[in-house]
Short mmCIF file of C-alpha atoms and ligand atoms in Angstrom, two decimals:
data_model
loop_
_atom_site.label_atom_id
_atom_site.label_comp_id
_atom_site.label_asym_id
_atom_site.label_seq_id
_atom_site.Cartn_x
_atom_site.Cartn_y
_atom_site.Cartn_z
CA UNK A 1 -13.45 14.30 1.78
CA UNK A 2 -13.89 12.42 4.96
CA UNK A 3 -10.78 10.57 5.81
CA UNK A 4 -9.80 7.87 8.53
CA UNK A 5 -6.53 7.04 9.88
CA UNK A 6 -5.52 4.13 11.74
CA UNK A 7 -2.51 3.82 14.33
CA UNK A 8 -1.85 5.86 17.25
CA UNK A 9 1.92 6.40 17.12
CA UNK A 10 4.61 9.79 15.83
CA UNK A 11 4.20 8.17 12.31
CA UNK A 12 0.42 8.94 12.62
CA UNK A 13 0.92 11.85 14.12
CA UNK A 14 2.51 13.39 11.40
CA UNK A 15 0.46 11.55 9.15
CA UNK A 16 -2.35 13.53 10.73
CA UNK A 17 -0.48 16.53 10.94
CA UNK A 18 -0.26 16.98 7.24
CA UNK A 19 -3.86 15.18 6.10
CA UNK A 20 -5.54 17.88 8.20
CA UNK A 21 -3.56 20.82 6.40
CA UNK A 22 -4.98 19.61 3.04
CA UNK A 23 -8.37 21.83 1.52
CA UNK A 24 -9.40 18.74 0.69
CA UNK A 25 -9.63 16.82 4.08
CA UNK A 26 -13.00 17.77 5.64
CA UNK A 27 -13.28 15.40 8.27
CA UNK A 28 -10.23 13.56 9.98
CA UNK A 29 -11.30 11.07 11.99
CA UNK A 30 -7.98 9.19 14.36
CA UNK A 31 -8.41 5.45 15.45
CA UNK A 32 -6.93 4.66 17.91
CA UNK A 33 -4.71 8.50 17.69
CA UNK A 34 -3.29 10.13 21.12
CA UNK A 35 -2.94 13.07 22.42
CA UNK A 36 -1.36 15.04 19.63
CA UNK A 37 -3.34 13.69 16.61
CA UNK A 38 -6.14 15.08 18.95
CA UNK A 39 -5.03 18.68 17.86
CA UNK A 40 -6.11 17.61 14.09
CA UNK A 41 -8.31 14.95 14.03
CA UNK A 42 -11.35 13.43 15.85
CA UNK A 43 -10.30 10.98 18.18
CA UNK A 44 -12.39 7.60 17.89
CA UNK A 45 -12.19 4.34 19.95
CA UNK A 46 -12.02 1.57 17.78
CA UNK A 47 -9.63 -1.36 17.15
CA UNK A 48 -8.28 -1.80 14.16
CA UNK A 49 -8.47 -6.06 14.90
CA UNK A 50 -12.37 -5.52 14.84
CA UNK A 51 -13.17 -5.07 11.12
CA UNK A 52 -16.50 -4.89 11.41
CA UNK A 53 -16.49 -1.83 13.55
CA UNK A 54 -14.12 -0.35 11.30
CA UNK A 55 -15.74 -0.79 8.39
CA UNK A 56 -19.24 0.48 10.47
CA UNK A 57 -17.74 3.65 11.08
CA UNK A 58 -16.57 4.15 7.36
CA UNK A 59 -20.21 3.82 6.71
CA UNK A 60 -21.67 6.21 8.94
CA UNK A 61 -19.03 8.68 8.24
CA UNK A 62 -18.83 8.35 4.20
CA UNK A 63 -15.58 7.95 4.79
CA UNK A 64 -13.72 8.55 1.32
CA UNK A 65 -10.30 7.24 2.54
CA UNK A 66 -8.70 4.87 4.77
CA UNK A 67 -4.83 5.44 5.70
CA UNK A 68 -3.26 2.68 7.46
CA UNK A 69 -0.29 3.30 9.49
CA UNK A 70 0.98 0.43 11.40
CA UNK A 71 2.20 -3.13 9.45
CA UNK A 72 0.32 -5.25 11.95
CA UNK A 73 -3.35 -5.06 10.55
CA UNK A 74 -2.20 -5.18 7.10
CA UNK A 75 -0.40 -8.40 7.46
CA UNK A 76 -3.66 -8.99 8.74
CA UNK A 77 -6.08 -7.94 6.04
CA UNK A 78 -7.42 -4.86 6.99
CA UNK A 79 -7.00 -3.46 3.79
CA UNK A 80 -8.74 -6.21 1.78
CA UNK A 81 -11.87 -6.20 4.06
CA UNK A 82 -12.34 -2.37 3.52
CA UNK A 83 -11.91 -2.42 -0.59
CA UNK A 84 -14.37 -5.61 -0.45
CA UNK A 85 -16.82 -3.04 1.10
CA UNK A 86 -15.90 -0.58 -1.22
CA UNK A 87 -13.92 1.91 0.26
CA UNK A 88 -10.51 3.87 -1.25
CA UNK A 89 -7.86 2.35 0.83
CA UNK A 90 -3.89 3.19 1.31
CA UNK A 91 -2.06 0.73 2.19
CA UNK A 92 -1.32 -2.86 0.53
CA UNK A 93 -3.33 -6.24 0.51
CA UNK A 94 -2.67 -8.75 2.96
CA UNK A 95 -1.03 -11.18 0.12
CA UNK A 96 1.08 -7.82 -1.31
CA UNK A 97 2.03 -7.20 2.81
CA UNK A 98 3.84 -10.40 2.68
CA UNK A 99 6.86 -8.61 1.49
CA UNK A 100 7.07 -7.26 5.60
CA UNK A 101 5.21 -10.17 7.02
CA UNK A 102 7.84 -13.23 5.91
CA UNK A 103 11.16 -12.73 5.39
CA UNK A 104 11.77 -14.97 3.07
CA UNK A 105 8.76 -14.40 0.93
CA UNK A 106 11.01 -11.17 -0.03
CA UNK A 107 14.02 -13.32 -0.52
CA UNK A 108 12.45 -15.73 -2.84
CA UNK A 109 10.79 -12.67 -5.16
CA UNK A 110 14.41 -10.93 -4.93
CA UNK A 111 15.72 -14.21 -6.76
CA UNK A 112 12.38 -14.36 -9.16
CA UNK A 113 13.07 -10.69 -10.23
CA UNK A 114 17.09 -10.42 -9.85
CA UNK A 115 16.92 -8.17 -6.99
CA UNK A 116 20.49 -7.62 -5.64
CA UNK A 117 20.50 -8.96 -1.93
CA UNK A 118 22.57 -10.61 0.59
CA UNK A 119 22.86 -14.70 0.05
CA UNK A 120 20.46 -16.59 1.83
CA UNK A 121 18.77 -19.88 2.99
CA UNK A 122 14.85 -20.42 4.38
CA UNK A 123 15.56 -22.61 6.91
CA UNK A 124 12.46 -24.49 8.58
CA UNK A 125 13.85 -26.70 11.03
CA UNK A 126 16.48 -25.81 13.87
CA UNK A 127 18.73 -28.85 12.13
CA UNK A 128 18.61 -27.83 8.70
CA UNK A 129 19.79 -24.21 9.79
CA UNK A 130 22.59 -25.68 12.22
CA UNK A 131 23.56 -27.69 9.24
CA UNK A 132 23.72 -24.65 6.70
CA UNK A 133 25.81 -22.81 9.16
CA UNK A 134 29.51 -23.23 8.13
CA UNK A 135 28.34 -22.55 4.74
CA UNK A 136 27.54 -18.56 5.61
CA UNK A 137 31.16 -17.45 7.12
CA UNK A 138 30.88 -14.89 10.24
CA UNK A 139 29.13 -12.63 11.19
CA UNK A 140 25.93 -14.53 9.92
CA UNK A 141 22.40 -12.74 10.11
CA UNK A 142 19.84 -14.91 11.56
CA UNK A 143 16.11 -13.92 10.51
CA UNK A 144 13.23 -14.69 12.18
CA UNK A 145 10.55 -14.96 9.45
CA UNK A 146 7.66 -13.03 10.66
CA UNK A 147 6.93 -9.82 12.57
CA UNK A 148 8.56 -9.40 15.24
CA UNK A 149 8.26 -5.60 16.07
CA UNK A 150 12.00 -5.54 14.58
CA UNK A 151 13.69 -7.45 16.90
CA UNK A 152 13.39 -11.08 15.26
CA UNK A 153 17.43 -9.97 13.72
CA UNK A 154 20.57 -11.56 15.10
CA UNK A 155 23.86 -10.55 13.41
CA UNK A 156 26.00 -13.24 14.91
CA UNK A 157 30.05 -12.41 15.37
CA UNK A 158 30.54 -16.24 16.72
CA UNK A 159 29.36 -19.76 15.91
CA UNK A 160 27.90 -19.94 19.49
CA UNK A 161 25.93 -16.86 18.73
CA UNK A 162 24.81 -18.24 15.79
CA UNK A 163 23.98 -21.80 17.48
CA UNK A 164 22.08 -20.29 20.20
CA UNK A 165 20.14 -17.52 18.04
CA UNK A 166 18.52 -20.91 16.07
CA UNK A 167 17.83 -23.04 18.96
CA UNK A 168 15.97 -19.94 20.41
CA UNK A 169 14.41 -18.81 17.19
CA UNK A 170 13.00 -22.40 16.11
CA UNK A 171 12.87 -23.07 20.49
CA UNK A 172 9.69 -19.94 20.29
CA UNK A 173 11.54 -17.00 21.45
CA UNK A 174 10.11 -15.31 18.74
CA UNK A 175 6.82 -16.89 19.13
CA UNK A 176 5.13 -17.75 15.68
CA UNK A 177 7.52 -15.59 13.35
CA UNK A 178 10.67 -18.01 14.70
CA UNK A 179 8.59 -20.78 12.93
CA UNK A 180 10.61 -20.38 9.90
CA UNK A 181 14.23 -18.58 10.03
CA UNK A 182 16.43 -17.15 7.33
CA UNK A 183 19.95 -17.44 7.29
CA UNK A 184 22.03 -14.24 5.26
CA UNK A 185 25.15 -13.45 4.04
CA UNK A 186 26.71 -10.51 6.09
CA UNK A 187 26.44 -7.37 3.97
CA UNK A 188 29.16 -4.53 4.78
CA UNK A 189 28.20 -0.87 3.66
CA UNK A 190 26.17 2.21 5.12
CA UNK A 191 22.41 1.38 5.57
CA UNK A 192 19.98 4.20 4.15
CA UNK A 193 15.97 3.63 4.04
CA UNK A 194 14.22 4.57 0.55
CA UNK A 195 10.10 5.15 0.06
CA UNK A 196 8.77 4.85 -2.87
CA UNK A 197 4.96 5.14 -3.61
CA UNK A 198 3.01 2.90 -5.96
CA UNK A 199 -0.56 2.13 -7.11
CA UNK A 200 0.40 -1.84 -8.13
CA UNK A 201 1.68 0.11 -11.62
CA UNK A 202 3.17 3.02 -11.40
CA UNK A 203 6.02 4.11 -9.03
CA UNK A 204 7.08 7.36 -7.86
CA UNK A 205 10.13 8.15 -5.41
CA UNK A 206 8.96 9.55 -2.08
CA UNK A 207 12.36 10.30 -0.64
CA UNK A 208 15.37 9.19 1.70
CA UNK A 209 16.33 8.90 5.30
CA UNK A 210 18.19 7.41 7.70
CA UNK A 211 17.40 5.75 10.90
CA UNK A 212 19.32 5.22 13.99
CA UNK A 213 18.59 1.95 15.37
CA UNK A 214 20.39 0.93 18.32
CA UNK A 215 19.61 2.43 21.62
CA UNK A 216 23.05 4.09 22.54
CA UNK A 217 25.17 6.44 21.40
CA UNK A 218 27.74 5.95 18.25
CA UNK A 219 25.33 3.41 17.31
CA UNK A 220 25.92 0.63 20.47
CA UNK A 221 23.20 -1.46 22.39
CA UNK A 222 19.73 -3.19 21.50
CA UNK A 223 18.14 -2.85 18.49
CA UNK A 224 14.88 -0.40 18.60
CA UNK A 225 12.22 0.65 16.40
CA UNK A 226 13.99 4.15 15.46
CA UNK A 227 15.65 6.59 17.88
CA UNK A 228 16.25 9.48 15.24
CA UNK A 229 16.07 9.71 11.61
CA UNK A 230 16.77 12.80 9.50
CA UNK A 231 16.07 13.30 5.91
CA UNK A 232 17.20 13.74 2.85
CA UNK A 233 20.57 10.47 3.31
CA UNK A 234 22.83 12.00 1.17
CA UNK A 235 24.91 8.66 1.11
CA UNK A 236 21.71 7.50 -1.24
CA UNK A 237 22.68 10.00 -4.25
CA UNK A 238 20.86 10.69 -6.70
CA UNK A 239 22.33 8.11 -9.14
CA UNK A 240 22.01 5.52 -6.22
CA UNK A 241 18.35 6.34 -6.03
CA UNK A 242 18.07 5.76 -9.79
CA UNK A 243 19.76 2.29 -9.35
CA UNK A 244 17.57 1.60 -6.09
CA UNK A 245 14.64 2.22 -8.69
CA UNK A 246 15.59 0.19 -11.68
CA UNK A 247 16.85 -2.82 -9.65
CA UNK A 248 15.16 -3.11 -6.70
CA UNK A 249 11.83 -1.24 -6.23
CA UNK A 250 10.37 -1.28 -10.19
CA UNK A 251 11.47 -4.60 -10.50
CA UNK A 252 9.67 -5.71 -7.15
CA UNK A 253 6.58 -3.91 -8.37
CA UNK A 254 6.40 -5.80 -11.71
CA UNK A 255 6.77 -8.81 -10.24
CA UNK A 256 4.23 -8.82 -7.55
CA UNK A 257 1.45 -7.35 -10.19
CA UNK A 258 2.97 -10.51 -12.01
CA UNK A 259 1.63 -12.70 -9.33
CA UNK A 260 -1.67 -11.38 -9.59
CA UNK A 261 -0.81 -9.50 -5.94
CA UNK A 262 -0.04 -6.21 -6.79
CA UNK A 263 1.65 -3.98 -4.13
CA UNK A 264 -0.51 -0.97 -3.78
CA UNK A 265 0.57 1.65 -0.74
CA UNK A 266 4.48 2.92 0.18
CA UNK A 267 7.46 0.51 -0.31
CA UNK A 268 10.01 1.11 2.30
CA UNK A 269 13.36 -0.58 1.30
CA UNK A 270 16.23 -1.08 3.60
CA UNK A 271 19.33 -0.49 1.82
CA UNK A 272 22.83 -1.62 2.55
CA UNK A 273 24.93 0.56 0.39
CA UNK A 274 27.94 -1.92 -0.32
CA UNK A 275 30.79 -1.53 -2.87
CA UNK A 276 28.48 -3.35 -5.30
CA UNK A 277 25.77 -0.93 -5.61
CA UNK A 278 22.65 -1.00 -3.27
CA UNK A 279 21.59 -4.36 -2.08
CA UNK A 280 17.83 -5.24 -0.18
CA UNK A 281 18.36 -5.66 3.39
CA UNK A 282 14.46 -5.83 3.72
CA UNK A 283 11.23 -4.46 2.76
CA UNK A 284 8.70 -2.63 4.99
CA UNK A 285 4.72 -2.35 3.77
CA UNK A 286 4.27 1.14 5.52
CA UNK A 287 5.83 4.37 5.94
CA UNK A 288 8.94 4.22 8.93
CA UNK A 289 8.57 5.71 12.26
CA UNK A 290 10.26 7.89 12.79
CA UNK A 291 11.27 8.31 9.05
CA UNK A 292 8.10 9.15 8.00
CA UNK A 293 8.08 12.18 10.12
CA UNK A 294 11.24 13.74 8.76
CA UNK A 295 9.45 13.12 5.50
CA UNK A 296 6.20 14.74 6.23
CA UNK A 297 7.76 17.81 7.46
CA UNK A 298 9.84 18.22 4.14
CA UNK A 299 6.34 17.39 1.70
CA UNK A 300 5.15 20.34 -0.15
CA UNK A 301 2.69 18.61 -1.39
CA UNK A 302 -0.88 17.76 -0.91
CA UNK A 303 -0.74 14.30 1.53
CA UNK A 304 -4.40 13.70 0.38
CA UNK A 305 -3.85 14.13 -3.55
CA UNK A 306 -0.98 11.75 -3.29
CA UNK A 307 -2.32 9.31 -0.86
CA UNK A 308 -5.96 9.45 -2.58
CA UNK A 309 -4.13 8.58 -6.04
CA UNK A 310 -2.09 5.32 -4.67
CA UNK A 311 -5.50 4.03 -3.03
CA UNK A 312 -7.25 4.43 -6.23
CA UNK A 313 -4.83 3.43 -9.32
CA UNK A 314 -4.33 7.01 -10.37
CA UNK A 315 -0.77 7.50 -9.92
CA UNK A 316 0.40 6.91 -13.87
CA UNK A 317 1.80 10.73 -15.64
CA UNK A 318 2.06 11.94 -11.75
CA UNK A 319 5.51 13.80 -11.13
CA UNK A 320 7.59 12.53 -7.78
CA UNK A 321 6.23 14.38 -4.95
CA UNK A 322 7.88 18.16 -4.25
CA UNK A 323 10.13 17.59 -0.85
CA UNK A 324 12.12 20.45 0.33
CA UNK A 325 15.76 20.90 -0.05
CA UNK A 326 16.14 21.40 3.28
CA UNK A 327 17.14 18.69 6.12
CA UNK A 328 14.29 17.24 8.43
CA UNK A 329 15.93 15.88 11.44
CA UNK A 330 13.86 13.95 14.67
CA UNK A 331 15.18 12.76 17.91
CA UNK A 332 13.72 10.29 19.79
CA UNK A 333 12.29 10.97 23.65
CA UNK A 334 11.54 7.14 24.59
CA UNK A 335 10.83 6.29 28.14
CA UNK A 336 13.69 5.06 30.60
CA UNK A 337 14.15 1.31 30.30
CA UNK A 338 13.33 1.62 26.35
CA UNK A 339 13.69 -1.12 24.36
CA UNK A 340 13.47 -2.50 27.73
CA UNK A 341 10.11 -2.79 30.27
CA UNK A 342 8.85 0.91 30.77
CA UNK A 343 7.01 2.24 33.83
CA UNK A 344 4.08 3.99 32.08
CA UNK A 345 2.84 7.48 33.95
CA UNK A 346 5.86 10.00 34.01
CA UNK A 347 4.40 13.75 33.52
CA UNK A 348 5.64 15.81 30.47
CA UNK A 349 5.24 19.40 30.14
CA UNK A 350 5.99 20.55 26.61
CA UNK A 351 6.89 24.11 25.42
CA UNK A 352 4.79 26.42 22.64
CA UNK A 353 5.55 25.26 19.62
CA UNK A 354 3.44 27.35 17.61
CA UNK A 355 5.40 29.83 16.65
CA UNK A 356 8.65 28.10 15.78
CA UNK A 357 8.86 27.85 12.24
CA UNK A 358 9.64 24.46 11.06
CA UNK A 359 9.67 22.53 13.98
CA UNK A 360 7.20 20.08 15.58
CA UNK A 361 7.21 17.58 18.86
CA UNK A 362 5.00 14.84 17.82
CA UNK A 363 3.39 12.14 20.03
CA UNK A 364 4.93 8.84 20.02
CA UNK A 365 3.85 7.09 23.09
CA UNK A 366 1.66 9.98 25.17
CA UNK A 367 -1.85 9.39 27.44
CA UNK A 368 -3.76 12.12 29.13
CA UNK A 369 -4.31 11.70 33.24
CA UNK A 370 -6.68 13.59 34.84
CA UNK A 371 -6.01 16.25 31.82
CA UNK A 372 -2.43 16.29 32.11
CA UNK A 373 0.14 14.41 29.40
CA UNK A 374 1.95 12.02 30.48
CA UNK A 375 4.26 8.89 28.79
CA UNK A 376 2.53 5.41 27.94
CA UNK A 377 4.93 3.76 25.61
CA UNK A 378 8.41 3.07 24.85
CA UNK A 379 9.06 5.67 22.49
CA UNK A 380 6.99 8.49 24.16
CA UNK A 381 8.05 11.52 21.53
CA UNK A 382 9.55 13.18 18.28
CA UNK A 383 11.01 16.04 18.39
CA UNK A 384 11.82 17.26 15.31
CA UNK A 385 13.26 20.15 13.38
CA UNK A 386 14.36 21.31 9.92
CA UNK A 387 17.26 23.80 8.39
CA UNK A 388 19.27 24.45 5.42
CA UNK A 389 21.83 21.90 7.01
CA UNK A 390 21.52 18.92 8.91
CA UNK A 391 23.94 20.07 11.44
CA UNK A 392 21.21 23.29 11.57
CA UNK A 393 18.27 21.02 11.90
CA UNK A 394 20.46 19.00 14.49
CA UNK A 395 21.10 22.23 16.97
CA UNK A 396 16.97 23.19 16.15
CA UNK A 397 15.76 19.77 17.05
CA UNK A 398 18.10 19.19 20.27
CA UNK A 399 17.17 23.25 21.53
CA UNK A 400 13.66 22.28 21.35
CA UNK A 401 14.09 19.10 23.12
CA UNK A 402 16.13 21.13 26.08
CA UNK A 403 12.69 22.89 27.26
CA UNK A 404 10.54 19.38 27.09
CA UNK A 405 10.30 18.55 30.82
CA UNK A 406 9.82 14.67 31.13
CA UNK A 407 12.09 13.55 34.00
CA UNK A 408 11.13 10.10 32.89
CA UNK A 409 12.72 10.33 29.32
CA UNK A 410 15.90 9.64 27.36
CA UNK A 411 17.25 10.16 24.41
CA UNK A 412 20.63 9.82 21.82
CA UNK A 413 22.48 12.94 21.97
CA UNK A 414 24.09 11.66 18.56
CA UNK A 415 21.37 11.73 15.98
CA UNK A 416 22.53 12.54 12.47
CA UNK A 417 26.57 12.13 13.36
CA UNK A 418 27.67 10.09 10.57
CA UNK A 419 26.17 12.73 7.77
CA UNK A 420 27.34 15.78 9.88
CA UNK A 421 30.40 14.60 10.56
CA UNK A 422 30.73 13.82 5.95
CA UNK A 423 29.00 17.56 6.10
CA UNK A 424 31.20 19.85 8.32
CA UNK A 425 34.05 17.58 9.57
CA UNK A 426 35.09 20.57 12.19
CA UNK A 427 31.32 20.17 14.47
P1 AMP B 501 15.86 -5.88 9.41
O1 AMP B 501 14.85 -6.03 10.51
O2 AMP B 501 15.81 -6.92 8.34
O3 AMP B 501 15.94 -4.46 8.91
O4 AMP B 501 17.27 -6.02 10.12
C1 AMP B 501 17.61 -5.20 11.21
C2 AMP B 501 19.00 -4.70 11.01
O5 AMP B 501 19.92 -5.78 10.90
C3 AMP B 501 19.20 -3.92 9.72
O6 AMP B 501 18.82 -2.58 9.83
C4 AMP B 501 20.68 -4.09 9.50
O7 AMP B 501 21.39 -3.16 10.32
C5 AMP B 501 20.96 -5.45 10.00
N1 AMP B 501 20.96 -6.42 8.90
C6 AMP B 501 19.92 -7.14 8.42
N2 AMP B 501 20.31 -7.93 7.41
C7 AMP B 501 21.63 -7.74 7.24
C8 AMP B 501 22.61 -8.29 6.36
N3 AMP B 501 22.32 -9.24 5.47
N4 AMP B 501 23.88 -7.84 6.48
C9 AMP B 501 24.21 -6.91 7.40
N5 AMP B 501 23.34 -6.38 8.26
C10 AMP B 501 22.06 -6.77 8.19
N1 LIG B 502 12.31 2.96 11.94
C1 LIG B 502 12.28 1.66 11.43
C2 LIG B 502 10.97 1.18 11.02
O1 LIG B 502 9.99 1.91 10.97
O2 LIG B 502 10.87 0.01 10.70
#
């Protein structure tokens, strides 16, 4: 089968990585791609926006299926053009992708299906929200509705936080996703993500992780889009997972196939792990970067099969996935400044990874320049390892990243601390 792949970032990278190991991937085409999904697929120039050109290239290529990476052109509709033309797609529907693109979309389905998640109000004017305030205690989380490259949250310790968060929200700080803002209910707990794959009916588990957001060490600083994740969480058990299942992700399922939008593609839930059982901090309509490439290395099984079966409704009777036992864990190289403005330009020079069992760098943000690699993004690269431990995948992962040379990089030092520190109290 001929296969395209849209996006251009460590999520497609590893994406790519594992299509291309498949028997049954013949062609791999990459749009946009970068330097590393170079090694496994063929690197074509078209945006995703144009759909016509997209769907073109399907045509001359008897393309058999279309993976979509990134949220953006599903929100968009991407995926509906290509089914209306009659190709297998993964990934969700524009009016299914809702449950990323609008915040409160989720939050009204959670109450529809008696999804447990924090208390809430859609708020579409800067007075209305001002007036709601005193009603939500502090800290207060302040949503902007829309995508917002996952910056649109404030978690507000202060009234004056909270006050000014609105006024700049509904004032266009967020630009057209801060036209409607959600106020929350403060949820205390551990935070663990949880993918689950579905064809609109049936839903299989596709594994755990957790992210580390924040830019600095010990989890301090600005919000990013990921600066490590390792996988399995632990902290989601296995009876957590089961809970996750029956009251948040089947019941989500149901009802969006109620409303005549099925959700067809991976279901990434946020979790907040609170004394009450898990609770739905938010929904993503794709697979997380960098969670998704902990995940891909652990898959033993065929990406294509499973991916090929969501697209086209045959996912009913399928057993959950095979991931390994052992831990995936992925650190982070993002360009100095990140989540900041980055200069784009600084050389990299990586080492062989060839021969190192279980271990991988993917590209995140890389460009060639006159042939040689250098960094043209915020987060610029993955490097990623796994062992029979985390704290093993931890010391595999940060060896690997001691021989990258890119002078113009940074990364957390921390990634995986809370779980290794539960694991092996004495590291
Ligand atoms: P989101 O973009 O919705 O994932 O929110 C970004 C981050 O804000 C989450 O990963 C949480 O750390 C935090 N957050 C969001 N909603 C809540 C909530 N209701 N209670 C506590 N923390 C939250
Ligand atoms: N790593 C967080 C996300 O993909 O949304």
């Amino acid at each position: 089968m001929n296969i395209l792949l849209l996006g251009s970032g460590g999520r497609e990278h590893a994406l790519a990585w594992k299509l291309a190991q498949s028997p049954r991937c013949d062609a791999l085409y990459a749009a946009p791609g970068n330097p590393g999904i170079a090694a496994h697929a063929t690197l074509v120039d078209i945006d995703a926006r144009n759909r016509d050109a997209v769907i073109q290239f399907c045509r001359s290529k008897a393309i058999g299926l279309v993976v979509i990476g990134p949220e953006a052109p599903l929100v968009d509709g991407l995926a509906d053009s290509l089914r209306s033309a009659g190709f297998a797609v993964f990934g969700p529907s524009a009016a299914a992708a809702q449950l990323e693109g609008s915040k409160g979309y989720t939050k009204d389905l959670c109450v529809e299906a008696n999804i447990p998640t924090a208390g809430f109000l859609r708020c579409t004017s800067a007075a209305q929200a001002l007036s709601a305030l005193p009603g939500f205690g502090l800290p207060v989380v302040i949503k902007a509705d829309g995508l917002a490259a996952g910056k649109g949250v404030v978690i507000a310790e202060t009234d004056a936080e909270a006050r000014a968060a609105i006024e700049d929200m509904f004032g266009g700080g967020f630009g057209a996703a801060g036209a409607e803002v959600v106020l929350e209910q403060f949820l205390t707990g551990e935070e663990a993500s949880f993918f689950a794959l579905t064809d609109g009916v049936s839903v299989v588990p596709f594994g755990s992780a957790q992210d580390h957001k924040r830019v600095g060490e010990g989890d301090t600083g600005p919000n990013t889009g990921g600066m490590g994740a390792y996988s399995p969480a632990p902290v989601l058990t296995p009876e957590l997972e089961e809970e996750a299942m029956a009251r948040i992700v089947r019941p989500t399922v149901n009802a969006m196939a109620a409303r005549g939008t099925p959700y067809s593609g991976v279901l990434y839930a946020g979790l907040m792990l609170t004394a009450d059982g898990p609770q739905l901090i938010e929904y993503n309509c794709r697979f997380g970067d960098p969670e998704c490439q902990v995940l891909m290395m652990r898959l033993e099984d065929d990406l294509v099969d499973l991916l090929e079966a969501v697209a086209t409704g045959k996912l009913a009777g399928r057993t959950p996935p095979r991931l390994a036992p052992e831990t995936a864990l992925t650190v982070v190289m993002a360009a100095k400044g990140y989540p900041g403005k980055v200069e784009p330009g600084a050389p990299i020079t990586l080492p062989e990874t060839d021969n190192v069992p279980g271990a991988m760098i993917f590209h995140a943000g890389t460009a060639l320049r006159d042939g040689a690699l250098v960094a043209s993004g915020g987060r610029v690269l993955n490097v990623t390892a796994t062992g029979p431990t985390i704290g093993a995948a931890r010391d595999e992962a940060y060896a690997l990243l001691d021989r990258v040379d890119f002078d113009g990089g940074f990364c957390r030092r921390d990634i995986g601390w809370r779980e290794i520190a539960r694991a092996d109290p004495q590291t």
